[in-house]
Every structure is written in structure tokens, then in C-alpha cells.
Amino acid sequence: QKLRLATVVSAPHPWVDAAEAFKAEVEEATDQRITVDIFPGGQLGNDQTVVDEIRIGTTDMIIGGVQNIAPYVQDFEIFSLNYLFDDMDAFRAATAPDSAVFAHFAEEMESTGTGLKLLALTGGGTRNLSTNTGPVTEPSDLDDVKMRITGSQLDAKMWQAVGALTTSLPWTEIYTGMQTGVIGAFESTISGFYSSRLYEVAPYHAKTEHQVMMSHFSIGERSFSRLSEEDQAIVLAAARRAGELGTEKGVEYDAALIDTLKEQGVTVTEVDKQAFIDASVPLHDEYAAERGVSDLLTLIREL
Amino acid sequence: MRRLNNLIETLFLLVSGTLFAVFITTILYQVLARNYLKISVAWSDEVAMACFIWSVFLGAAVALRRRSHYVIEMLPPRFAITNRALRLFGGLACLPLIYVLVVHGQILTDMGWGRRSVSLGTPMAYVFMAMPIAGVAMALFSLEVLHEDVRALIGRPASPSTTAEESTCS
Amino acid sequence: MSPIVTLIASFLLLIALSVPIAFAIGLASIITIWQLDIPLTSVVNQMFASINSFPLLAVPFFLLLGRLMNDGGITDRLLRFADSTVGHIRGGLGHINVMVSMMFASLSGSAAADTASVGAVLIPAMKKAGYPSPFAVALTAASSVLGGIIPPSILMVIYGAFGNVSVGALFLGGVVPGLLIGLAQMGYAYSVARRLNLQAESEFSLRQVARTGLVAAPPMILPIVVLGGITAGVFTATEAASVAVLVGLLLAVVFYRAIRLRALPGILAESVIAYSLPMFAVAAAGIMGWLISYLGIADEVARFILSVTDARIGIMLMIMAFMLIIGTVLSPVTAVIIFLPIIQSICVAADINQIHMALIVILSLTLGLVTPPYGICLLIASQIGEVSTPRAFVAILPLIGLVMLIILAGILIPDLFLILPQTIMPEAFGGR
Ligand code: NA
Ligand code: NA
């Protein structure tokens, strides 16, 4: 049996490492009864296209950011809240396969009828803020700065709360947008900032560390049920180990990349994190109340 | 048949023209809002893209009736009968994709109720729906076009179909 | 029969049998999917995915702008001015066509938008001036590929983003080939005008220049708005296109009063038909692009190329040939995204400079924009010029030949393309 695994990023990236570890483990444990074909670099399309292909039945698995599965399973949107986790340990606790948070999302994924099964939650690196308008150390440095965000209303609110003037642009337009001044700031993973060479147009990188990229590793329910019970157990175990690896690789890459960026002449600043947190936390409760996910928020806070 | 198709064509032109106007206005508003009103707009991309996609499929359906889709003609016009046969074949070969647009477009639309747009949270089914709807119109237009092609091939041309065009786009 | 053979053979056969291109791509994909025994719903999913792209919105805008400029009498005024300034030079309109595209190229980044807007104005004008229609179409299409070569270029941004290559260095690398291609095309336009013995229509008169210039001055704010707006950071290229439409509308309806408000709905509706044709073809091509990735054809190609030769020039020639072929059925953006991992692994294996290779790949792929069966610039230009695609293709062959010569020169003399980025951005070349 062949499993097609799609991811939108290319190596080097924690998601690719996770995919490769998964492939190696499954192929060995099943004696090549199951083979895994990895399609990196968005070869099979962007995340939402791939999710629909999995539902259609042509593709089997995906590793990607949860914001791209939120259109199907709305609760995932909560991870777009800045400063949701106190630190990396809280993040690790949430993604652990035996955590209540993981159980909540595995259940949500099943009950919303997306046709996908959540195998593991993993990390994809830290998200920081980059600008060309000057170094950022506190929220007031962002006042009236035109900032690129994704189309999500929540993202817009989060950054408006710290004073930015948000506008939505496709990822691929950031480079020229920064060059011409359509935007003066954007937030991204450190690896995205580096691999798309955005540091050429954004010489200031603020370690806001507002999010750890929550990522999901999922399989089509149909593909999963085609496997024997024994193979299902192997796939599940391998995916969980791959998920843990992804989180650790994310931390490792980020540390190395920050050094590389400094060598490239990027001004890396530490920020007054508490000021950013204070601006963001009220939105957590507001959001949870609005969407009726206060229980989930409590669950995450109790980690 | 022709009367029904005339009606559909007029309707599609009306709707798609309006959609075009809407997405031009939306993008202009986006520029205005960001630079002069200093307000953030998150929904404009989504609205513009939805209008654009709908207009493309509706327009493509009308283009089928007008025989405007790109064709590579290999034979010079003097091979009249072969060309008429090829034309008929070309019309028939469009049918499988039209079938997929209708039937599988409907399946994708059903799936789309569970996929929400990023900014507005509207089900994507409303966008996917453009495909089966345009597909049904394409099927109706195809019947008319094929009917003309068959008559042309067996030497009994139907009355010129240009009347349909004149009546709608004067 | 292997699925890839089915896909390509049925596609070529259907095209040869005069099946409309978009539907031929669709049917070939349906047959292949049916052979693979996977669900056909992927067809519609991929059609949606490939046109669900924000930059594509610029195409309708520029098509409408061209229409407004024509119906609104703006074109006539611009051309009278152009005629009075360069009309006395043999091949003047041809030069304008290339020059405008070079300037446009440094504005937008999208070749298809250039074809639509410049073509809508200059193809009818060139026909009126006595150029054969196929040549007018060919020159317009060929010069508009400069949009992807002279910076900024959407394709280069995407290549840089996906391929981890400096976008700045790519931009700089596009300058020399862009200028060379532009000059070569102007030379060719001159030689055609001479061969056809097209006489210069007017004599040069400064008073005439001033008079036509005054009448044509208001539309001149169009490029100023677009260029100024983009460089000042007021808007993106897609947004600039929408602002240009607004300005064009004001000029045609309010200023020149050449278009009545009542006529606008009809113009909008007809423009939808005009852009739905190329966009429906883009949608269909998306299915095929996805199938090519899905079948893993890319990896086979990489293995094949490395098994034939490991000499740098040989590999680059093969990649150039491969990209020329791939470009005929895939849009450059799709092709870049699909084949980048393979191209880059070949670069590492054969120690080829990534930026050098990127420029060769981008130049070769952009030629696909003007070659059948799926050359969107050629299709749009043929549509505007009312010329059949095969006739336009025959007319464009010499122009394609010129570009290929320039690509070959770039392969043999790397410094030709690389001297600029290497001098200005040496850091982009270090360590990779
Ligand atoms: Na350009
Ligand atoms: Na041109």
C-alpha cells in the first residue's frame, strides 16, 4: 500500500523532517508493506486544496499549519491567538498525544465530518515580527505601520490591538510589498523569513515570539480504515513520534537561523514581551466568549 | 430550446457583468480604505476572488455557445466537410468535461458546505457552485451547438444562430 | 500504457482534432484519471484551485482598460501623438510596441496583462498602418514576455520564494537579457518594415508633436498613476490595475464623453467573455499540472537528465529544452513550482550556480507564453488581432528564435547575465 503525504514546505523544515522520520519508521515496521511518498514544496497544491484532495480520496496525508485546517474545523482558529502558550513547555504539553487538548481536537476533527483523522499535533517553529520601518521593541513602535496579515479577521484584531494598520496580502507579495512600501511589517515563522529571503527587504527582526506554529499531521479517514488494525497502530505510533520530532526540530532550526540572520546583517531585537502580552490577552477571552470556546481556552490555560 | 438558451445567455451576461463591476469596486475600495480612510479591510480579497471565479465560469459558458474557446485549426477552410466533421467532434469532446463540471462540481459543492472562507467564514460551497451551474448551461448550449453542427454536416444548415447573439448584446 | 503517455498522447491527439484547448486538457486529464482509477472530483477541485489566485485579477482589469481606451477614443489620441513623434521612422509602430512593453515590464511583472493592454491598443493600430495582422500579433505577444524578465517579475518572486534564491539577484539578472531581447525585437521589427517597404507615413514636425501631445496629455496620467502608485507604495500591481481602470473610465466617460454611461453594462459583460477564455484555460491547465506532480514525472526527468550527461553546458541545454517543451503546456508559475526541487538538486549535483540556472529556466519558460498549444500571450494577442493561432505562431517563430539565441548566449557566457547581480549583490552568490 502506498500513502501519499503532502506538505507545503521544502527541506530544510521541521515538517519535512517529521515526514521523513514517519516514512522511515512506517516502511521499516511494516516491512515495506506500506510505502510513503512525500510530496514537499506544495507540489500537490496549497493546504486547502490538499485537504479537499484527501477528502476526495486521491491524497492520503498532510502536515501543515492548523490555520489552514480551521476553515474545516473552526476550533483550530484558537491557535491564531497570540501568546496563547506561556512557553515551549506549555506548547509541548498541549501537543502531547495524551493531553486533553489533543483529545479535544481529535474528537472535533471526527465530529465535524471533514473526513480527516488527526494523528498528531506538532510544531513548525516560532513566529516573529519583521519590519523595515525601524527596530521594534514595544507595541508603540508599530503605531500606524502598515502590516501584512493573512485574511483572517482574528489576525487583524490581534495586530490592530498593538497599533498596527493591517492589510491582507498573499505571502508571495510580501517581498515586493515591503520593497515598495505597500507594507512596512509582517509576521512569519523564522524559517519562512529566512527561506523566502525576506530579510533582504526587512532588515529588522523583532523576537516577539507571539506564536509557536501549531501544526497538524492528519490522514484521510478512508485511507486509514483501509489499513489493517496492526498497520493502523504502526502509523499512529510513527506519526506521534514524528510529531514530537517536528516540535524539537523547530526549536533547533530557529536557534540556528537567528544566528544566521545576525550574520546576514539583520538587526534582531528583544521586545518588551509583557507589553505585547497585555495587549493580546483581553482578546483571548473576548474571542472565546464570542465563539463559545471558553472551555477550550480554560483547558489550554490549565496546561 | 433556443429561446431558453437566449434567456440563460442574457441572464449570465447580466450577472457576470455585475460581478465584474463589484470586484473592480471592491479592489478600489481596498486601496482607498488602506491609504486614505486608514481602516483595515480583510474581506475585500475574498469578495473579489469569489466574484472573479463566478464570472469566469459564467463567461466560459456563454463563450461555448458563441464558439469562442481557443481552437487550433489544422486544416485550411477548403476541406469543408472534414472541417465540419471535426467541428462536430470538437463539440462532442467537450461533453466529458461538462459532465464532470455538473456532476463532480455538485459533489465538490456538497463538500464545500464544510469548508469556510478564511476571512468571512462563508461556506466555500457558494463559490464552488459556479461550476455545476455553469456546467448545466454549457450542456444546454452544447445541445444547441451540436444540433447546428449535425445539420451543417448533413447539409441542412439551421437558420443562422447569430440572431441569438444580436438579440442579447446590442 | 503508462498514465503519463496517456495524458500527453491524448492531449496532443485532441488538440490536433480541433477540440477547444481548455476542453482538450480537461478530457485528456479525465481519461488519465479514469485510467488511474481515482475520483474525478479532483478535476473540479484543481480547476478551482488554479484560478483561485489573487494576481490573476490583473488580467480582467487590463483587458477592460484596453477596451475603454479603444472605445473611449483614448487610443486614437495616444497613437496620433506616437505617430507624430516616431511615425517618421520606418517601423515606428513596431518600435513603440516593443518599447511600451519594456516600460510596461518594468511596471507590472505580468506578461499576460501586458499583451492584453498594449495589444488592445497597438494591434489594431499596426494593422491600420499596413503591418500584416499575424506580425502585429506576433510582435505584441513576443515583446510582452519581457514582463516576466525585466524586473519586477511575479515569476522571479515565486522562484526566489520557493527556491531559496535571492529575489534581488534574480531581478538584477533579468536586466541584461531583458534589454538584449528588447533590442533584438526592435531590430527585427525594423527589418520587417523594410522588407514590406512600409513607408513612414508622416514627416516630423515639432508643431504637430506639440498639438497631438496636448490632446494626448490627459491619458498620460495613466502610466504616471500606475508607476507612481506602485513605487510610492500606495498599491500593489493588481490594485494599480484597478485604479488604472477607474482613471480610464473617468477619461472615456467624463472627460472625452466618448462612452455613454448606458453603454457601460454591455462593455463590462463583453469584457467578461474576453477574460473568461484565458482564465478557463488556466483552470483546465491546473488539472494537468496537478496530474504531472501527482504522477511523480518530475523525478523521472531529473534521473534521466543526470544519466545522459554530467557536463554543465550539456545539462543546462537539456533543462532549457525541457523547459521550452514544458512551457508549452504549463504556465511558468506552475512549471517553476513543480520542477524547482528537481532543478535545484541537479544544480547541486552538477555544481551549477543557482542564479544562473534560475535565469535560464525563467527565460525558457516565458517562451512557453507564446507557443501553442497553451501560450496565453499568443492566445490573447490572436484573440485581439482576430488571427488564427497557427498563423500567429508561424509569424512569431523568428522572434522566438531570437530569444533562444540570447538564452544560448547566456548559457555559454554566464557572465553575460550574471555580471550585474554578481557586482551589486555578491553576497547572494556566496556559499551556495
Ligand atoms: Na516585469
Ligand atoms: Na508589446
Short mmCIF file of N, CA and C in Angstrom, two decimals, chain C residues 16-92:
data_model
loop_
_atom_site.label_atom_id
_atom_site.label_comp_id
_atom_site.label_asym_id
_atom_site.label_seq_id
_atom_site.Cartn_x
_atom_site.Cartn_y
_atom_site.Cartn_z
N ALA C 16 -5.05 18.18 -31.97
CA ALA C 16 -4.92 18.04 -33.43
C ALA C 16 -6.29 17.89 -34.07
N LEU C 17 -7.25 17.33 -33.33
CA LEU C 17 -8.60 17.14 -33.87
C LEU C 17 -9.48 18.37 -33.65
N SER C 18 -8.84 19.51 -33.37
CA SER C 18 -9.57 20.79 -33.24
C SER C 18 -10.53 20.83 -32.06
N VAL C 19 -10.24 20.09 -31.02
CA VAL C 19 -11.04 20.23 -29.80
C VAL C 19 -10.57 21.53 -29.11
N PRO C 20 -11.49 22.36 -28.63
CA PRO C 20 -11.07 23.58 -27.92
C PRO C 20 -10.04 23.23 -26.84
N ILE C 21 -8.98 24.06 -26.75
CA ILE C 21 -7.82 23.70 -25.93
C ILE C 21 -8.19 23.38 -24.48
N ALA C 22 -8.99 24.25 -23.88
CA ALA C 22 -9.34 24.04 -22.46
C ALA C 22 -10.03 22.69 -22.29
N PHE C 23 -10.93 22.36 -23.23
CA PHE C 23 -11.67 21.11 -23.11
C PHE C 23 -10.78 19.91 -23.46
N ALA C 24 -9.79 20.12 -24.33
CA ALA C 24 -8.85 19.04 -24.65
C ALA C 24 -8.01 18.70 -23.43
N ILE C 25 -7.53 19.73 -22.73
CA ILE C 25 -6.76 19.48 -21.50
C ILE C 25 -7.66 18.72 -20.51
N GLY C 26 -8.90 19.17 -20.41
CA GLY C 26 -9.84 18.55 -19.49
C GLY C 26 -10.08 17.09 -19.82
N LEU C 27 -10.37 16.81 -21.09
CA LEU C 27 -10.68 15.43 -21.47
C LEU C 27 -9.46 14.52 -21.31
N ALA C 28 -8.27 15.02 -21.71
CA ALA C 28 -7.06 14.21 -21.55
C ALA C 28 -6.85 13.88 -20.07
N SER C 29 -7.09 14.85 -19.22
CA SER C 29 -6.93 14.60 -17.78
C SER C 29 -7.98 13.62 -17.27
N ILE C 30 -9.21 13.76 -17.77
CA ILE C 30 -10.26 12.84 -17.34
C ILE C 30 -9.90 11.40 -17.73
N ILE C 31 -9.41 11.23 -18.96
CA ILE C 31 -9.03 9.88 -19.41
C ILE C 31 -7.94 9.32 -18.49
N THR C 32 -6.94 10.17 -18.18
CA THR C 32 -5.82 9.70 -17.34
C THR C 32 -6.30 9.36 -15.93
N ILE C 33 -7.15 10.21 -15.39
CA ILE C 33 -7.67 9.98 -14.04
C ILE C 33 -8.50 8.69 -14.00
N TRP C 34 -9.23 8.48 -15.07
CA TRP C 34 -10.04 7.28 -15.19
C TRP C 34 -9.14 6.04 -15.23
N GLN C 35 -8.02 6.16 -15.96
CA GLN C 35 -7.07 5.05 -16.02
C GLN C 35 -6.43 4.79 -14.66
N LEU C 36 -6.16 5.86 -13.92
CA LEU C 36 -5.55 5.73 -12.59
C LEU C 36 -6.55 5.21 -11.56
N ASP C 37 -7.83 5.23 -11.95
CA ASP C 37 -8.89 4.78 -11.05
C ASP C 37 -8.95 5.61 -9.77
N ILE C 38 -8.86 6.94 -9.91
CA ILE C 38 -9.07 7.83 -8.77
C ILE C 38 -10.28 8.71 -9.08
N PRO C 39 -10.89 9.34 -8.06
CA PRO C 39 -12.14 10.08 -8.29
C PRO C 39 -11.98 11.30 -9.21
N LEU C 40 -12.98 11.53 -10.04
CA LEU C 40 -12.96 12.64 -10.98
C LEU C 40 -13.21 14.00 -10.31
N THR C 41 -13.61 13.97 -9.04
CA THR C 41 -13.87 15.24 -8.35
C THR C 41 -12.60 16.10 -8.29
N SER C 42 -11.43 15.44 -8.38
CA SER C 42 -10.18 16.20 -8.42
C SER C 42 -10.16 17.20 -9.57
N VAL C 43 -10.81 16.86 -10.67
CA VAL C 43 -10.81 17.76 -11.83
C VAL C 43 -11.36 19.13 -11.42
N VAL C 44 -12.54 19.14 -10.81
CA VAL C 44 -13.13 20.42 -10.43
C VAL C 44 -12.36 21.08 -9.29
N ASN C 45 -11.86 20.28 -8.37
CA ASN C 45 -11.08 20.85 -7.27
C ASN C 45 -9.85 21.59 -7.80
N GLN C 46 -9.16 20.97 -8.77
CA GLN C 46 -7.96 21.60 -9.32
C GLN C 46 -8.30 22.78 -10.22
N MET C 47 -9.43 22.72 -10.91
CA MET C 47 -9.83 23.87 -11.74
C MET C 47 -10.04 25.08 -10.84
N PHE C 48 -10.73 24.85 -9.73
CA PHE C 48 -10.95 25.94 -8.79
C PHE C 48 -9.62 26.44 -8.24
N ALA C 49 -8.76 25.50 -7.80
CA ALA C 49 -7.52 25.89 -7.15
C ALA C 49 -6.64 26.74 -8.06
N SER C 50 -6.62 26.44 -9.37
CA SER C 50 -5.67 27.17 -10.20
C SER C 50 -6.15 28.58 -10.54
N ILE C 51 -7.46 28.84 -10.54
CA ILE C 51 -7.82 30.25 -10.77
C ILE C 51 -8.09 31.00 -9.47
N ASN C 52 -7.97 30.31 -8.35
CA ASN C 52 -8.17 30.98 -7.06
C ASN C 52 -6.87 31.67 -6.65
N SER C 53 -6.44 32.63 -7.46
CA SER C 53 -5.14 33.27 -7.25
C SER C 53 -5.27 34.77 -7.47
N PHE C 54 -4.95 35.54 -6.45
CA PHE C 54 -5.19 36.98 -6.47
C PHE C 54 -4.51 37.71 -7.63
N PRO C 55 -3.23 37.41 -7.93
CA PRO C 55 -2.59 38.15 -9.02
C PRO C 55 -3.32 38.03 -10.36
N LEU C 56 -4.09 36.95 -10.56
CA LEU C 56 -4.80 36.79 -11.82
C LEU C 56 -5.83 37.91 -12.06
N LEU C 57 -6.26 38.57 -10.99
CA LEU C 57 -7.26 39.62 -11.12
C LEU C 57 -6.79 40.76 -12.03
N ALA C 58 -5.47 40.91 -12.18
CA ALA C 58 -4.96 41.99 -13.02
C ALA C 58 -5.36 41.79 -14.48
N VAL C 59 -5.56 40.55 -14.88
CA VAL C 59 -5.87 40.28 -16.29
C VAL C 59 -7.20 40.91 -16.72
N PRO C 60 -8.31 40.65 -16.00
CA PRO C 60 -9.55 41.34 -16.37
C PRO C 60 -9.42 42.85 -16.38
N PHE C 61 -8.70 43.40 -15.41
CA PHE C 61 -8.57 44.85 -15.33
C PHE C 61 -7.90 45.41 -16.58
N PHE C 62 -6.80 44.80 -16.96
CA PHE C 62 -6.09 45.34 -18.12
C PHE C 62 -6.85 45.09 -19.42
N LEU C 63 -7.59 43.96 -19.49
CA LEU C 63 -8.42 43.74 -20.68
C LEU C 63 -9.49 44.83 -20.79
N LEU C 64 -10.11 45.15 -19.66
CA LEU C 64 -11.15 46.18 -19.67
C LEU C 64 -10.54 47.55 -20.01
N LEU C 65 -9.36 47.82 -19.46
CA LEU C 65 -8.69 49.09 -19.73
C LEU C 65 -8.46 49.26 -21.23
N GLY C 66 -7.97 48.20 -21.86
CA GLY C 66 -7.73 48.25 -23.30
C GLY C 66 -9.02 48.59 -24.05
N ARG C 67 -10.09 47.96 -23.61
CA ARG C 67 -11.39 48.18 -24.24
C ARG C 67 -11.85 49.64 -24.06
N LEU C 68 -11.70 50.14 -22.83
CA LEU C 68 -12.10 51.52 -22.56
C LEU C 68 -11.27 52.50 -23.37
N MET C 69 -9.98 52.20 -23.49
CA MET C 69 -9.10 53.09 -24.23
C MET C 69 -9.50 53.12 -25.70
N ASN C 70 -9.90 51.97 -26.24
CA ASN C 70 -10.32 51.92 -27.63
C ASN C 70 -11.64 52.64 -27.83
N ASP C 71 -12.66 52.19 -27.09
CA ASP C 71 -14.00 52.75 -27.27
C ASP C 71 -14.05 54.20 -26.84
N GLY C 72 -13.18 54.57 -25.94
CA GLY C 72 -13.22 55.92 -25.40
C GLY C 72 -12.39 56.91 -26.19
N GLY C 73 -11.83 56.46 -27.30
CA GLY C 73 -11.06 57.37 -28.14
C GLY C 73 -9.71 57.75 -27.56
N ILE C 74 -9.32 57.09 -26.48
CA ILE C 74 -8.01 57.40 -25.88
C ILE C 74 -6.90 56.88 -26.77
N THR C 75 -7.12 55.64 -27.26
CA THR C 75 -6.13 55.01 -28.12
C THR C 75 -5.77 55.92 -29.29
N ASP C 76 -6.82 56.42 -29.96
CA ASP C 76 -6.58 57.24 -31.14
C ASP C 76 -5.70 58.43 -30.81
N ARG C 77 -6.00 59.04 -29.68
CA ARG C 77 -5.23 60.24 -29.32
C ARG C 77 -3.79 59.89 -28.99
N LEU C 78 -3.59 58.77 -28.27
CA LEU C 78 -2.23 58.34 -27.94
C LEU C 78 -1.45 58.04 -29.22
N LEU C 79 -2.14 57.35 -30.13
CA LEU C 79 -1.42 56.94 -31.33
C LEU C 79 -1.09 58.12 -32.22
N ARG C 80 -2.01 59.09 -32.27
CA ARG C 80 -1.69 60.27 -33.08
C ARG C 80 -0.43 60.94 -32.55
N PHE C 81 -0.34 60.95 -31.23
CA PHE C 81 0.86 61.54 -30.62
C PHE C 81 2.10 60.69 -30.95
N ALA C 82 1.95 59.36 -30.77
CA ALA C 82 3.08 58.47 -31.06
C ALA C 82 3.49 58.62 -32.51
N ASP C 83 2.49 58.71 -33.38
CA ASP C 83 2.76 58.82 -34.81
C ASP C 83 3.54 60.09 -35.10
N SER C 84 3.15 61.18 -34.45
CA SER C 84 3.82 62.44 -34.75
C SER C 84 5.26 62.44 -34.22
N THR C 85 5.51 61.63 -33.20
CA THR C 85 6.88 61.62 -32.67
C THR C 85 7.78 60.61 -33.38
N VAL C 86 7.31 59.36 -33.55
CA VAL C 86 8.19 58.36 -34.17
C VAL C 86 7.67 57.85 -35.50
N GLY C 87 6.52 58.41 -35.94
CA GLY C 87 5.92 57.95 -37.20
C GLY C 87 6.85 58.13 -38.39
N HIS C 88 7.80 59.05 -38.29
CA HIS C 88 8.69 59.29 -39.43
C HIS C 88 9.80 58.25 -39.52
N ILE C 89 9.92 57.43 -38.47
CA ILE C 89 10.93 56.36 -38.51
C ILE C 89 10.28 55.12 -39.10
N ARG C 90 10.99 54.45 -39.95
CA ARG C 90 10.45 53.23 -40.54
C ARG C 90 10.28 52.17 -39.44
N GLY C 91 9.11 51.54 -39.42
CA GLY C 91 8.84 50.52 -38.39
C GLY C 91 8.48 51.15 -37.06
N GLY C 92 8.08 52.41 -37.10
CA GLY C 92 7.83 53.15 -35.86
C GLY C 92 6.90 52.45 -34.89
#
